[in-house]
Structure formats: structure tokens, C-alpha cells
Short mmCIF file of C-alpha atoms and ligand atoms in Angstrom, two decimals:
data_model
loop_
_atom_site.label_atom_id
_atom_site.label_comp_id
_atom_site.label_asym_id
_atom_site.label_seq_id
_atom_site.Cartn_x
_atom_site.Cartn_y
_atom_site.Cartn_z
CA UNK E 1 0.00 0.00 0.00
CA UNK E 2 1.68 3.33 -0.96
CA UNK E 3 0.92 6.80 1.05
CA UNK E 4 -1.76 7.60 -1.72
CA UNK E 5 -3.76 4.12 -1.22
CA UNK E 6 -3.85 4.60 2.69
CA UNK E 7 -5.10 8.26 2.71
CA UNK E 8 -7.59 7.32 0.46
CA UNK E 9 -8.43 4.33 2.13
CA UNK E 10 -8.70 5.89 5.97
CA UNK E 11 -10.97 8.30 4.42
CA UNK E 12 -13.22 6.11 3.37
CA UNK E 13 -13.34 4.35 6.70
CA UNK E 14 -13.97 7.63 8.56
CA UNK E 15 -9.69 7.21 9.30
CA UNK E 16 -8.36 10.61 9.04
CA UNK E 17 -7.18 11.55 12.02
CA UNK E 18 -4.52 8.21 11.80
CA UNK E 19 -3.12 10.32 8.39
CA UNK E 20 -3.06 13.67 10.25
CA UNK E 21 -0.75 11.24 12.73
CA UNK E 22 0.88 9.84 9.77
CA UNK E 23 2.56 12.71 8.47
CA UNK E 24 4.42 13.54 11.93
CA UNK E 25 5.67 10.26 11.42
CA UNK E 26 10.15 9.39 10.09
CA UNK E 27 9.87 7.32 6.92
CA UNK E 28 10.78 4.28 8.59
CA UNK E 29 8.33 4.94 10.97
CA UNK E 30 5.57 5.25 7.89
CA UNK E 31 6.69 2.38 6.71
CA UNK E 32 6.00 0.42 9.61
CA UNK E 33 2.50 2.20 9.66
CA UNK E 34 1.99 0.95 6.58
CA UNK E 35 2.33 -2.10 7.43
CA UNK E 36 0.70 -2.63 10.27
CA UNK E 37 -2.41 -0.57 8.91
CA UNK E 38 -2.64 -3.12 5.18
CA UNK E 39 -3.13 -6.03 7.68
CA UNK E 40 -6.09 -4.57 9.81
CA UNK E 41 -9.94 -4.56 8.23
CA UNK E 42 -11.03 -1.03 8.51
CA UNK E 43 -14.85 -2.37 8.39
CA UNK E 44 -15.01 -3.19 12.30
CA UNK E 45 -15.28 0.02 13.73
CA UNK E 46 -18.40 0.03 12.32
CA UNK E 47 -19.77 -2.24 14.29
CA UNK E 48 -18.96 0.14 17.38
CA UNK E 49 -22.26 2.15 16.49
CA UNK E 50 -25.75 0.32 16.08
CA UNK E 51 -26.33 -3.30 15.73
CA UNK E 52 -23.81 -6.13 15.09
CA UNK E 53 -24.52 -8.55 12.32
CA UNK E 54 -26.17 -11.40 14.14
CA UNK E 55 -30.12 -11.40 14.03
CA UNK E 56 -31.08 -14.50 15.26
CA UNK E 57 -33.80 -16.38 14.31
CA UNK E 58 -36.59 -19.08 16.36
CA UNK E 59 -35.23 -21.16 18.20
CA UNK E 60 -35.58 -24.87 19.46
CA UNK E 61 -33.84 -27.47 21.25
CA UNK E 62 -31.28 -30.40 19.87
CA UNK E 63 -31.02 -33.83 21.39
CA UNK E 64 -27.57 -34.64 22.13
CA UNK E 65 -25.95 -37.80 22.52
CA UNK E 66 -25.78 -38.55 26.19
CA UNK E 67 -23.22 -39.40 28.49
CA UNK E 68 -24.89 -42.52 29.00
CA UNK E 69 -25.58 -43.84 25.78
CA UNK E 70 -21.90 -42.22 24.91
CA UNK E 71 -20.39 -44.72 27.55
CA UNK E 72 -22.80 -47.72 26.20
CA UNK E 73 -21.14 -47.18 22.07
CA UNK E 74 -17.90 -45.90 23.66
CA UNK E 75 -15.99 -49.41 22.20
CA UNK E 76 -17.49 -49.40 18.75
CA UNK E 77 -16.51 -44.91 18.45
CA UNK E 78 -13.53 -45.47 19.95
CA UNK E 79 -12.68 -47.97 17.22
CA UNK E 80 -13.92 -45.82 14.83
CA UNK E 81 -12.36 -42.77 16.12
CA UNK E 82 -8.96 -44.46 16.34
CA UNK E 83 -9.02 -46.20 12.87
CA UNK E 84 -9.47 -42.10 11.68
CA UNK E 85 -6.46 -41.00 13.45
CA UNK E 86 -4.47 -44.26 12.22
CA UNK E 87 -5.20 -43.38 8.70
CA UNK E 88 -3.81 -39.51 9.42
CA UNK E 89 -7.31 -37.94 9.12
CA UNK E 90 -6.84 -36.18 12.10
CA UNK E 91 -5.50 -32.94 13.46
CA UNK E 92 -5.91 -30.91 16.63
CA UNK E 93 -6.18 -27.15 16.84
CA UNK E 94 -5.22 -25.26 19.90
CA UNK E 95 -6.32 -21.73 20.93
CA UNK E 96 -4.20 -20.52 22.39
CA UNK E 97 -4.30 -16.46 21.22
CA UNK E 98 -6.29 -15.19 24.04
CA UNK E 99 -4.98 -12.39 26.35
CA UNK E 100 -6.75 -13.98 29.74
CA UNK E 101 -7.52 -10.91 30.92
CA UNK E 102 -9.92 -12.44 33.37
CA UNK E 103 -7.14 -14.70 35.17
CA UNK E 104 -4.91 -11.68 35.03
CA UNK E 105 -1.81 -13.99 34.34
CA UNK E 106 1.29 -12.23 32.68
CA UNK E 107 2.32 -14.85 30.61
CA UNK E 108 0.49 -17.08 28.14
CA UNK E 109 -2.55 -18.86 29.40
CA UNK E 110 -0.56 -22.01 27.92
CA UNK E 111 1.94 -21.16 30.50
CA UNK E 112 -0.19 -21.43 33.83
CA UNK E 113 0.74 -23.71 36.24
CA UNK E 114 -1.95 -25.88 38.16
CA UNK E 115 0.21 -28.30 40.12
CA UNK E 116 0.81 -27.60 43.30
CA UNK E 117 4.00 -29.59 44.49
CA UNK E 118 5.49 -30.25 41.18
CA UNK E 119 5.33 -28.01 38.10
CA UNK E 120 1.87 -28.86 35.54
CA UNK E 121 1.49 -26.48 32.93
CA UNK E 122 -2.16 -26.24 30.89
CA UNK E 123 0.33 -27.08 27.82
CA UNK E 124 2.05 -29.76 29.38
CA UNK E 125 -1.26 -31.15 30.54
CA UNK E 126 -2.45 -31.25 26.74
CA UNK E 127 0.46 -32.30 25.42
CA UNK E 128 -0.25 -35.42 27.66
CA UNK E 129 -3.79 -36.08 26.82
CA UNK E 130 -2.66 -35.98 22.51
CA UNK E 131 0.09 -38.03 23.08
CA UNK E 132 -1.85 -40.63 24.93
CA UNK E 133 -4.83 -40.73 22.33
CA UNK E 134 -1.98 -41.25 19.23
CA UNK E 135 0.03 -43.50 21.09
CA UNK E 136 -3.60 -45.66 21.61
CA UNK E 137 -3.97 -45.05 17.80
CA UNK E 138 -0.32 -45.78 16.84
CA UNK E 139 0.16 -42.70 15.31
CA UNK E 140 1.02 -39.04 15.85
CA UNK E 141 -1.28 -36.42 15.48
CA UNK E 142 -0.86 -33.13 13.98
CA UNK E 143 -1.18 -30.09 16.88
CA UNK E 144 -1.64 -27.12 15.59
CA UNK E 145 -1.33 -23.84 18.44
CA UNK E 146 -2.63 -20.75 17.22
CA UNK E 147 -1.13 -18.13 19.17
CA UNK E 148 -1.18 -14.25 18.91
CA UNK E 149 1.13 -11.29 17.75
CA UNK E 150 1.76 -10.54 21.64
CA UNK E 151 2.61 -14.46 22.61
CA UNK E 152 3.56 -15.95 19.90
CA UNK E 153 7.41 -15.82 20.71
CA UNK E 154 7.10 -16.79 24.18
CA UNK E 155 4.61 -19.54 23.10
CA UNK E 156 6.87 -21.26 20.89
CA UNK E 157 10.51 -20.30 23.08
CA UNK E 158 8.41 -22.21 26.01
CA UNK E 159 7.38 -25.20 24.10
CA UNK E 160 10.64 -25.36 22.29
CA UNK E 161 12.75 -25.64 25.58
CA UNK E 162 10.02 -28.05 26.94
CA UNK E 163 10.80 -29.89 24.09
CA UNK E 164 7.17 -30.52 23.51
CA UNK E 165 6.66 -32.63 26.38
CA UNK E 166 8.27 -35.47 24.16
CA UNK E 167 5.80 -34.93 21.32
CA UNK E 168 7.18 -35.30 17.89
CA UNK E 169 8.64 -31.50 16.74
CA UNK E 170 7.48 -32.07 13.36
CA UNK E 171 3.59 -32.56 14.44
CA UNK E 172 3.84 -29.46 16.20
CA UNK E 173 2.79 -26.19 14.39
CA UNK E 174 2.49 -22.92 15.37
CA UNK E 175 0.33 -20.02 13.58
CA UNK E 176 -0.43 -16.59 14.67
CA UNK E 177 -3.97 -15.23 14.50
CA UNK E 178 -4.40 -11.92 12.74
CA UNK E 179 -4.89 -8.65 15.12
CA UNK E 180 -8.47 -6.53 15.05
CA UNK E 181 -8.28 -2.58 15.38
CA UNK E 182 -9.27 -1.16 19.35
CA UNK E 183 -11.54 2.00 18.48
CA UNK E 184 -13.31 4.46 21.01
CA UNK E 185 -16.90 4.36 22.01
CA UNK E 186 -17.60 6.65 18.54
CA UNK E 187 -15.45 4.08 16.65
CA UNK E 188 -12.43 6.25 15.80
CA UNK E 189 -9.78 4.10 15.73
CA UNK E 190 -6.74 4.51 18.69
CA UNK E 191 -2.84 4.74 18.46
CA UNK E 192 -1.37 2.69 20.90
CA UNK E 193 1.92 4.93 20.94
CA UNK E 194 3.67 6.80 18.08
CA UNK E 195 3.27 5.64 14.85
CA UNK E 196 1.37 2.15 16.44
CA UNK E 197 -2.48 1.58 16.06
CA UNK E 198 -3.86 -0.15 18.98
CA UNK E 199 -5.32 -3.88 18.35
CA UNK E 200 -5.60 -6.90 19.94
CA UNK E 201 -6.13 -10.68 18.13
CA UNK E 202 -9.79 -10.88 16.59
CA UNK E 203 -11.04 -13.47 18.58
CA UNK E 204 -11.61 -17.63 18.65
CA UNK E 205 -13.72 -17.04 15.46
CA UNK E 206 -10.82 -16.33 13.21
CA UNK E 207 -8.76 -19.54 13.85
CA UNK E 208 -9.60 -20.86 10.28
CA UNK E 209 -9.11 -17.54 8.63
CA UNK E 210 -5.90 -17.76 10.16
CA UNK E 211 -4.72 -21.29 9.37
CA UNK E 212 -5.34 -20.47 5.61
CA UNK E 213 -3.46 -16.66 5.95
CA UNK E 214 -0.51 -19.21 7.61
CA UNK E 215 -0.58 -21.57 4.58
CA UNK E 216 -1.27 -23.95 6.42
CA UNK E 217 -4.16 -25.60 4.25
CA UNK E 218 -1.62 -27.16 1.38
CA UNK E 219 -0.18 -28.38 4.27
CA UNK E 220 -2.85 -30.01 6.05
CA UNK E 221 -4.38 -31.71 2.58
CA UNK E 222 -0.39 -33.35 2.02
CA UNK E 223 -1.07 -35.20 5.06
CA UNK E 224 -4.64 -36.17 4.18
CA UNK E 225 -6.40 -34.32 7.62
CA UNK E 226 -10.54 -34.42 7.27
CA UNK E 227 -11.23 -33.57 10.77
CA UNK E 228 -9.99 -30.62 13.21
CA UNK E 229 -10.81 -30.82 16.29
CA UNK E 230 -10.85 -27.31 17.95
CA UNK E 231 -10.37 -26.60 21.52
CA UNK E 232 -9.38 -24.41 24.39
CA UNK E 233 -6.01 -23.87 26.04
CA UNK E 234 -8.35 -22.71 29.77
CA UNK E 235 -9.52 -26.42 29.99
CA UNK E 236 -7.03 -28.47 32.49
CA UNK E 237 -9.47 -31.47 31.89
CA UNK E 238 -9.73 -31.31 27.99
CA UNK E 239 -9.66 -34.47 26.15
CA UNK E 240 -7.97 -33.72 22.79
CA UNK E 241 -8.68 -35.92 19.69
CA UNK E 242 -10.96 -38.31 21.72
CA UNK E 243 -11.83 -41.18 19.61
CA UNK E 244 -14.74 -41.87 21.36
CA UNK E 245 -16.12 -38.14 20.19
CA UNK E 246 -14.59 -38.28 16.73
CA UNK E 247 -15.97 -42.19 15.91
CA UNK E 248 -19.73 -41.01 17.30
CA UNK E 249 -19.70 -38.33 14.64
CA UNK E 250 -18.46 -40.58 12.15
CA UNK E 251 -21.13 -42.84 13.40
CA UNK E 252 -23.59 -40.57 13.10
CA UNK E 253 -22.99 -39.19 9.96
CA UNK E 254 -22.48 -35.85 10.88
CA UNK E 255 -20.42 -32.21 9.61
CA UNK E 256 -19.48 -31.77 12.68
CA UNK E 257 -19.40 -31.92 16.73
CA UNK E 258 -19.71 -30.00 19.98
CA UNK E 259 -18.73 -31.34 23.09
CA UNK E 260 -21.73 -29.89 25.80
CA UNK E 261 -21.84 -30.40 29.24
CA UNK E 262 -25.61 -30.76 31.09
CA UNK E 263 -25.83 -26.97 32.59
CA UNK E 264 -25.43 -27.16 36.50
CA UNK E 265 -28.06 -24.38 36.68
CA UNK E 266 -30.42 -22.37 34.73
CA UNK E 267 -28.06 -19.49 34.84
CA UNK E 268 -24.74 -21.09 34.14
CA UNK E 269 -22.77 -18.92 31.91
CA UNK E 270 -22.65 -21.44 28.87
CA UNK E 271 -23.19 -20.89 25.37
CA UNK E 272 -26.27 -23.47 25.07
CA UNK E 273 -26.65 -25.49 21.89
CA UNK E 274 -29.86 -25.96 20.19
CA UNK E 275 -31.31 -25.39 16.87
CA UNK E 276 -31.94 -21.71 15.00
CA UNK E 277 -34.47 -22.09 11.96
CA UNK E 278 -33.44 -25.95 12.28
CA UNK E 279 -29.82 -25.59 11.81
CA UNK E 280 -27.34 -25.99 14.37
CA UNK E 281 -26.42 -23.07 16.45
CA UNK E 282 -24.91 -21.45 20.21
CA UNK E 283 -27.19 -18.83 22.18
CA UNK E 284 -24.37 -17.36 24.65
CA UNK E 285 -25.75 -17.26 27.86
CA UNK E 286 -26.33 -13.54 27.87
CA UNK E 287 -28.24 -13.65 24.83
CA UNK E 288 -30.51 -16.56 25.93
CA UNK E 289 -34.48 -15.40 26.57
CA UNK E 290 -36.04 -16.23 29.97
CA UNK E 291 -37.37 -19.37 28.43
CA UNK E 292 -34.59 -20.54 26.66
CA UNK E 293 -32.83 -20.31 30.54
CA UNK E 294 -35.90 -22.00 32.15
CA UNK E 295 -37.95 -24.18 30.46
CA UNK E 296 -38.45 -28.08 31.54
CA UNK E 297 -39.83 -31.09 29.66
CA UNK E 298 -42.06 -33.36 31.25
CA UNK E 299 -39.24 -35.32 33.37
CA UNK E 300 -38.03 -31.51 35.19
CA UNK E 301 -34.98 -31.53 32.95
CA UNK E 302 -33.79 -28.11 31.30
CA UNK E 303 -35.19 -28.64 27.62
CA UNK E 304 -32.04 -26.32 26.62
CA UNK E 305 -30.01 -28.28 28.59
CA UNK E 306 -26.54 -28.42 26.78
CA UNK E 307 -23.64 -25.97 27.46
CA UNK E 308 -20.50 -26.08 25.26
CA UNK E 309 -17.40 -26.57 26.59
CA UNK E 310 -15.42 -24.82 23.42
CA UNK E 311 -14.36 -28.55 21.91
CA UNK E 312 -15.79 -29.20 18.13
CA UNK E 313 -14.80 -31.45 15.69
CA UNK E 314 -15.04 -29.60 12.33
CA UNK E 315 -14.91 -31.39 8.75
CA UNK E 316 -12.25 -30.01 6.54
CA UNK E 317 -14.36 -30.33 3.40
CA UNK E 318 -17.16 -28.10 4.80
CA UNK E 319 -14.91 -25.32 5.80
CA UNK E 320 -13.59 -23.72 2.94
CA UNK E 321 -16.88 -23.47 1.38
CA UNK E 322 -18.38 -20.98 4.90
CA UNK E 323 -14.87 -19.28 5.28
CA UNK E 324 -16.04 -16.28 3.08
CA UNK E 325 -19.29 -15.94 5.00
CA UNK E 326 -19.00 -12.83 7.33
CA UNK E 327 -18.87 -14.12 11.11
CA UNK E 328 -21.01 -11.73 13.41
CA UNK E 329 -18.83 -9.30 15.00
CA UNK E 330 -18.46 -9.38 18.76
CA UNK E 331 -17.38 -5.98 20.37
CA UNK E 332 -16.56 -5.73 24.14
CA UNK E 333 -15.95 -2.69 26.13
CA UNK E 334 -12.71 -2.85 27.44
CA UNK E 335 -10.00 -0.64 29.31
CA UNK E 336 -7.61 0.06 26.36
CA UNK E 337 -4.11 2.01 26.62
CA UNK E 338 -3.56 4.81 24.21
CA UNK E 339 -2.11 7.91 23.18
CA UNK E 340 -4.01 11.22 23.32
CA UNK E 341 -4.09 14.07 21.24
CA UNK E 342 -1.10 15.93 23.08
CA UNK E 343 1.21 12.49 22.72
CA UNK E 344 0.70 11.36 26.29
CA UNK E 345 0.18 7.48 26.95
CA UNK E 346 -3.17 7.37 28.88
CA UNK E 347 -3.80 4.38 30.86
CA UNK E 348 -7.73 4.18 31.71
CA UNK E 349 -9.41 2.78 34.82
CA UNK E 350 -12.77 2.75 33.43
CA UNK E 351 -13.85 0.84 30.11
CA UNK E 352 -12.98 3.70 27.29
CA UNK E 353 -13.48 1.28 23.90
CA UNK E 354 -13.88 -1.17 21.96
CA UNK E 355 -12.35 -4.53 20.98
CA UNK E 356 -13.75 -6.23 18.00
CA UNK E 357 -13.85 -10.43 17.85
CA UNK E 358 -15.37 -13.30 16.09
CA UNK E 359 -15.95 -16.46 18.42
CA UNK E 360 -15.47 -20.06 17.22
CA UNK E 361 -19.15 -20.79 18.45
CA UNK E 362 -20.52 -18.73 15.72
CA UNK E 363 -18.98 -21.29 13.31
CA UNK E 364 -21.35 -24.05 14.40
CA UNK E 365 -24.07 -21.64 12.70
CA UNK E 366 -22.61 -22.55 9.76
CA UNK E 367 -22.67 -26.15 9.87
CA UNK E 368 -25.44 -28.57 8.15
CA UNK E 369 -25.52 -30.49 11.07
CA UNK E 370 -23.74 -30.91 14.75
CA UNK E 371 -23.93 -33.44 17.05
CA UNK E 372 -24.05 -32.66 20.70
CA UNK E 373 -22.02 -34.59 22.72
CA UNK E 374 -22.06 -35.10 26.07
CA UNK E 375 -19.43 -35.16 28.52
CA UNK E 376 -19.18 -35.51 32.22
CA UNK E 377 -17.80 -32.07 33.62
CA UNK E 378 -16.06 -33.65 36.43
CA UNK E 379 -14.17 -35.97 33.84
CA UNK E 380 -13.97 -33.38 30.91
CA UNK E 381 -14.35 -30.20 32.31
CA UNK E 382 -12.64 -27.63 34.51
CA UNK E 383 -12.00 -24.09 32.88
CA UNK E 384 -9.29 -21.67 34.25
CA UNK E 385 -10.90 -18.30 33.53
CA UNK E 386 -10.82 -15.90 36.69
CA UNK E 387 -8.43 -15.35 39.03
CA UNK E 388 -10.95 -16.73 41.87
CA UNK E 389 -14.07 -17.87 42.70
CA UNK E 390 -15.86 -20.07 39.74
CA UNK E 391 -14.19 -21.38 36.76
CA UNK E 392 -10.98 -20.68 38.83
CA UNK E 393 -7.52 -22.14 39.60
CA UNK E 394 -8.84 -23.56 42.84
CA UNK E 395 -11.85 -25.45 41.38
CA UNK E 396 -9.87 -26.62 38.45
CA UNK E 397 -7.43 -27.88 40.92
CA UNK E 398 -10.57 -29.77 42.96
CA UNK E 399 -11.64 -31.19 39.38
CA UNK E 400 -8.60 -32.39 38.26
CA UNK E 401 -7.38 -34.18 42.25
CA UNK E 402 -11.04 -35.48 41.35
CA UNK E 403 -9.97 -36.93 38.19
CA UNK E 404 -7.19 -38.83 39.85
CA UNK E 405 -4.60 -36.34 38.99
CA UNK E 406 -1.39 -35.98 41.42
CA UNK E 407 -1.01 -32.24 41.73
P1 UTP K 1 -11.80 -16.58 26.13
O1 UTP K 1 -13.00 -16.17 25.38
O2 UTP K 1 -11.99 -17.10 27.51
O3 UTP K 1 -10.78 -15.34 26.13
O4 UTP K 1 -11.01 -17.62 25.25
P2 UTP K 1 -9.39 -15.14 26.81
O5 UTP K 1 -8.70 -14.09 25.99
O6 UTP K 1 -8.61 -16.40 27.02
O7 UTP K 1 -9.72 -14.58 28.26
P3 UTP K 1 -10.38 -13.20 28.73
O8 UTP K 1 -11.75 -13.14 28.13
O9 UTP K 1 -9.47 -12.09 28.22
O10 UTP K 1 -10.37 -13.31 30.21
C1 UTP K 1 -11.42 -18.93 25.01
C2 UTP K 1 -10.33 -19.60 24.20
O11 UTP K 1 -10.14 -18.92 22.97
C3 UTP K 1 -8.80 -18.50 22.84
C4 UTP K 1 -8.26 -18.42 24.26
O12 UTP K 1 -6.84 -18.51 24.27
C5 UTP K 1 -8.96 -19.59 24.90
O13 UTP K 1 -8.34 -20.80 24.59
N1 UTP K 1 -8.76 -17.20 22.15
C6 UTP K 1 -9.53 -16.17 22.57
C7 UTP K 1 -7.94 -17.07 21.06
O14 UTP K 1 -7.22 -18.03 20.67
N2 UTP K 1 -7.92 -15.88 20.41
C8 UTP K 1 -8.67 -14.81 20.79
O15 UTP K 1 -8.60 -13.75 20.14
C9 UTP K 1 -9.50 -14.97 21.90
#
């Protein structure tokens, strides 16, 4: 993009106080603007005024496969499940770009250690749980780790001097996800310092955008992968690559999978899956209606009942073909660092903009089918996201002792 290009192009995107900025700037310093500004989409600080893209539509619930009769066909998946992975069709994709913001960790989610006498990193712990599903199939994996612009060095300097807890080198790669603009309440978008637009990566959603942007796909087709299964880094219990989930969507027929969990409560904050004009879709929890939260069948049981745990299987064939289908944008107020008019570095206390993401969930949307699988929390399920309280280190420590693990 030459000078020309951008000017024009921040107009037209309501920009131009970023090329007032840009002519204070050295050339290098332009360059580097340049740069930075070709790889961000311009469109999303539109969505900081009036409605996102996602109208929904009616709504109704989907029968999942149940833990029970999941344990009763467990042998006869699992066999399928493994005879997929033996034959290479299987890969595993990591999330691991999040900034935790939550847990309020300094380091990479990846990084945090839940052991409590000996050291037992979230990445160790899923380097563990792949190795031990390929070694059962009697064959390595792929593990792909999407990371972010602000971890992806420490991501892979960790996991290269861990040696990848033992897993083959070659299985492991690494891709960053692409970055998303930070704007104000009005949508103008903010400099993080001289010459720097503030962003931060543009959410779960983008994952697939990103493996393609990596050039990774050629890749992945070489080695003959059908099936990515998509997951977490916050979950210390996460099964990755489970045969017994992969063979009951083979079983079954199906585009794809969600691992979901039987909500504890009405009010658990879970995206719930269920149908949306008979397709497959995820009402987060703040979006779900009073009787979407509440409403029993004739047994007492929650008729939207199933909470996803952020663990699908998706099918390589049907992803290229919804990749070009706009995700809804997410924003969320945030606290964001920037630079004011004067040149001063302000730090805020209070929420002062927006960050922009699309969320893996809104994928399922796009999916024919999904089968709902369901998983026992206290086996499958024990999220790190705050620093206390639920979904915390302490009751993902309880979980996992639960689990049998020595911490
Ligand atoms: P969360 O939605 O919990 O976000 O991520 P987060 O960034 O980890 O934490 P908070 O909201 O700031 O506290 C769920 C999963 O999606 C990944 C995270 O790393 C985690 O595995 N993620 C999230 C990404 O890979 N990229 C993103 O842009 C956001």
C-alpha cells in the first residue's frame, strides 16, 4: 500500500485523524504504519455504532448424545475414532491467542501452572492427553497452536525448551492469528503509541481464517487431515482428539461436533446449543431469553439443557466453502491504553473502547448439522478463567485431584 492508497483508504473508513498522525511520522516509521495498517480490516469500527450482524432467528432445542448412551457405544466410536487418526485424518487445533484478561496472568494462558508440588502447565497437561490418544492409535497427530502477535514468541521459546513434552517436533505447528483494530466508544480508531495503532487478536472465530493466511491448508491436505478438532487452552481437563467423540460423529454421519456439558443451573454462563431455523447453532448465555434459561420437559430436565465446553470437531471439506461468509462481529468494552491528542500514553481505569472479535461458536451456525455430545464435567471439564471464585484455579485444581490427577 503506498501513502496515496492509505489516505484514500482511511478516508473512506472515517480514518483521518490516523493520516493527520501519519505525516508527523520518520519514513521508517511510515513504513511500519503501513504495514501494520494493510493487515487490519477497517470495516469493524463500524460495528462500534448500532447493531452487530447477528439477528437471530426461532429457536428450538437439539437432542444430544448422552453421556450414557456415549459410555454404552464408547468401544465401537472409539474404534472408529482411532481407525481415523491411524489413517492420518486427524488434526488438533489449539487456541491458544487469548490475552486472559480475566485470570490476570502475565504470561500465556498455555503457561499457567496448576500443580501444586510439582510443576503442571495447561500445555504440558495437553500435550499429555494428545500423546496418549496417538500413542492408543499408533500414530502421531498433527497439533496445531494458534497463538497471537503478543505471545507468539514466548509460546513457541516455552514449548521449544520443553521440548514438547516429548511430542514429535514435526507434528507441532504454530500459527499466529491476525490482530483486530481497538476504536473508542464513537469508533475512531486509537494509536497505541507513536506511529502504532492499537489492536488486539480478533477473537476464537478467526482460527480458520488464520490457518489459511498461515498456509497452512496445502499443508494439512499433504497429510490427508478431514477432521480438526478445535479446543481451548483454559480447559485443564480437555480431552484432545478423543476417539470416542470423533468415531460417534463418524457414526452418526455428521459435519461436525460439539462437546456440551448438562448446565449445572439455569443461569450457568454457557453458550447453550440448540437449533436456530433448524440448523445448528450457540445462544451465549447472555443472549438466551427467559425461556430458553428456564424451560423443563415433562421429566423436570432443562429442555435447553446443553452448554458447550469450546471442543468441536469440524470437517475439513465443509470449511472452505463458509470461510467467506461474514462471522457476526463481537465488540466488548474494554480498558484500552492509548495515546491522546497531546502524545501522552493514557492508561484508563474505566472501560474507554472497543475490541472487536469473532468467536469459534458462531462457526457451528454454519454447519449442516452438529452433534451434541455429552461429557461428564467432572471428567472433561474444569476451565481456568478468573483469578478466583468459579471457573478458577482452585476449582480446576478440585476437578482435576477429582480426576485422579497428582497435583
Ligand atoms: P476466552 O473467550 O476465555 O478469552 O477464550 P481469553 O482471551 O482467554 O480470556 P479473557 O476473556 O481475556 O479473560 C477462550 C479460548 O479462545 C482462545 C483463548 O486462548 C482460549 O483458549 N482465544 C480467545 C484465542 O485463541 N484468540 C482470541 O482472540 C480470543
Amino acid at each position: 500500500m503506498n501513502q496515496n492508497d492509505m489516505i484514500q483508504r482511511l478516508i473512506t473508513a472515517g480514518q483521518e485523524h490516523l493520516a493527520a498522525h501519519y505525516d508527523t511520522l520518520s519514513a521508517a516509521e511510515q513504513e511500519t504504519f503501513l504495514r501494520q495498517l494493510a493487515s487490519l480490516d477497517l470495516t469493524l469500527p463500524a460495528y462500534a455504532v448500532g447493531e452487530n450482524n447477528n439477528t437471530r432467528g426461532t429457536f428450538s432445542p437439539l437432542q444430544a448424545v448422552t453421556a450414557e448412551e456415549a459410555r454404552e457405544d464408547r468401544a465401537f466410536h472409539e474404534a472408529l475414532g482411532l481407525a481415523a487418526i491411524r489413517r492420518g485424518e486427524v488434526a488438533a487445533v489449539l487456541l491458544a491467542g487469548g490475552q486472559g484478561t480475566r485470570l490476570g496472568y502475565d504470561a500465556p494462558k498455555g503457561f499457567f501452572n496448576v500443580g501444586i508440588t510439582r510443576e503442571m502447565s495447561l500445555f504440558s497437561l495437553h500435550f499429555a492427553n494428545i500423546a496418549r490418544h496417538a500413542a492408543a492409535a499408533g500414530r502421531s497427530i498433527p497439533f496445531l497452536i494458534m497463538t497471537s502477535k503478543f505471545n507468539h514468541e514466548q509460546t513457541a521459546d516455552f514449548l521449544r525448551q520443553h521440548e514438547y513434552f516429548g511430542y514429535p517436533a514435526e507434528d507441532v505447528i504454530l500459527f499466529p492469528q491476525e490482530m483486530a483494530v481497538c476504536t473508542d466508544f464513537e469508533g475512531k480508531i486509537l494509536l497505541a503509541r507513536r506511529g502504532v495503532i492499537a489492536e488486539s487478536p480478533n477473537g476464537n472465530g478467526g482460527w480458520f481464517g488464520s490457518i489459511e493466511k498461515a498456509g497452512l491448508l496445502p499443508e494439512l491436505q499433504r497429510r490427508g487431515v478431514k477432521w480438526l478438532n478445535v479446543f481451548s487452552v483454559d480447559n485443564a481437563l480437555q480431552q484432545i482428539a478423543d476417539p470416542g467423540f470423533i468415531g460417534a460423529v463418524l457414526a452418526k454421519g455428521c459435519e461436525s461436533g460439539a462437546k456440551v456439558v448438562a448446565k449445572a443451573d439455569p443461569d450457568e454462563r454457557v453458550g447453550i446449543l440448540c437449533l436456530e431455523d433448524g440448523r445448528p447453532s450457540i445462544v451465549e448465555y447472555y443472549e438466551a431469553t427467559e425461556e430458553m434459561r428456564t424451560l423443563r420437559d415433562a421429566n423436570g430436565s432443562l429442555q435447553y439443557r446443553y452448554g458447550v465446553i469450546l471442543n468441536y470437531l469440524f470437517s475439513m471439506e465443509r470449511l472452505p466453502a463458509v470461510r467467506d461468509v461474514r462471522l457476526p462481529v463481537h465488540r466488548a468494552a474494554k480498558k484500552i491504553p492509548y495515546m491522546d491528542a497531546n502524545g501522552e500514553i493514557v492508561t484508563p481505569t474505566e472501560p474507554n473502547g472497543y475490541k472487536y472479535e469473532t468467536l469459534a461458536l458462531d462457526m457451528v451456525r454454519l454447519q449442516s448439522n452438529c452433534l451434541p455430545y455429552e461429557v461428564l464435567r467432572e471428567k472433561e471439564f474444569a476451565p481456568i478463567k478468573n483469578k478466583e471464585g468459579a471457573d478458577s484455579p482452585v476449582t480446576a485444581r478440585a476437578l482435576l485431584e477429582g480426576a485422579g490427577f497428582v497435583l
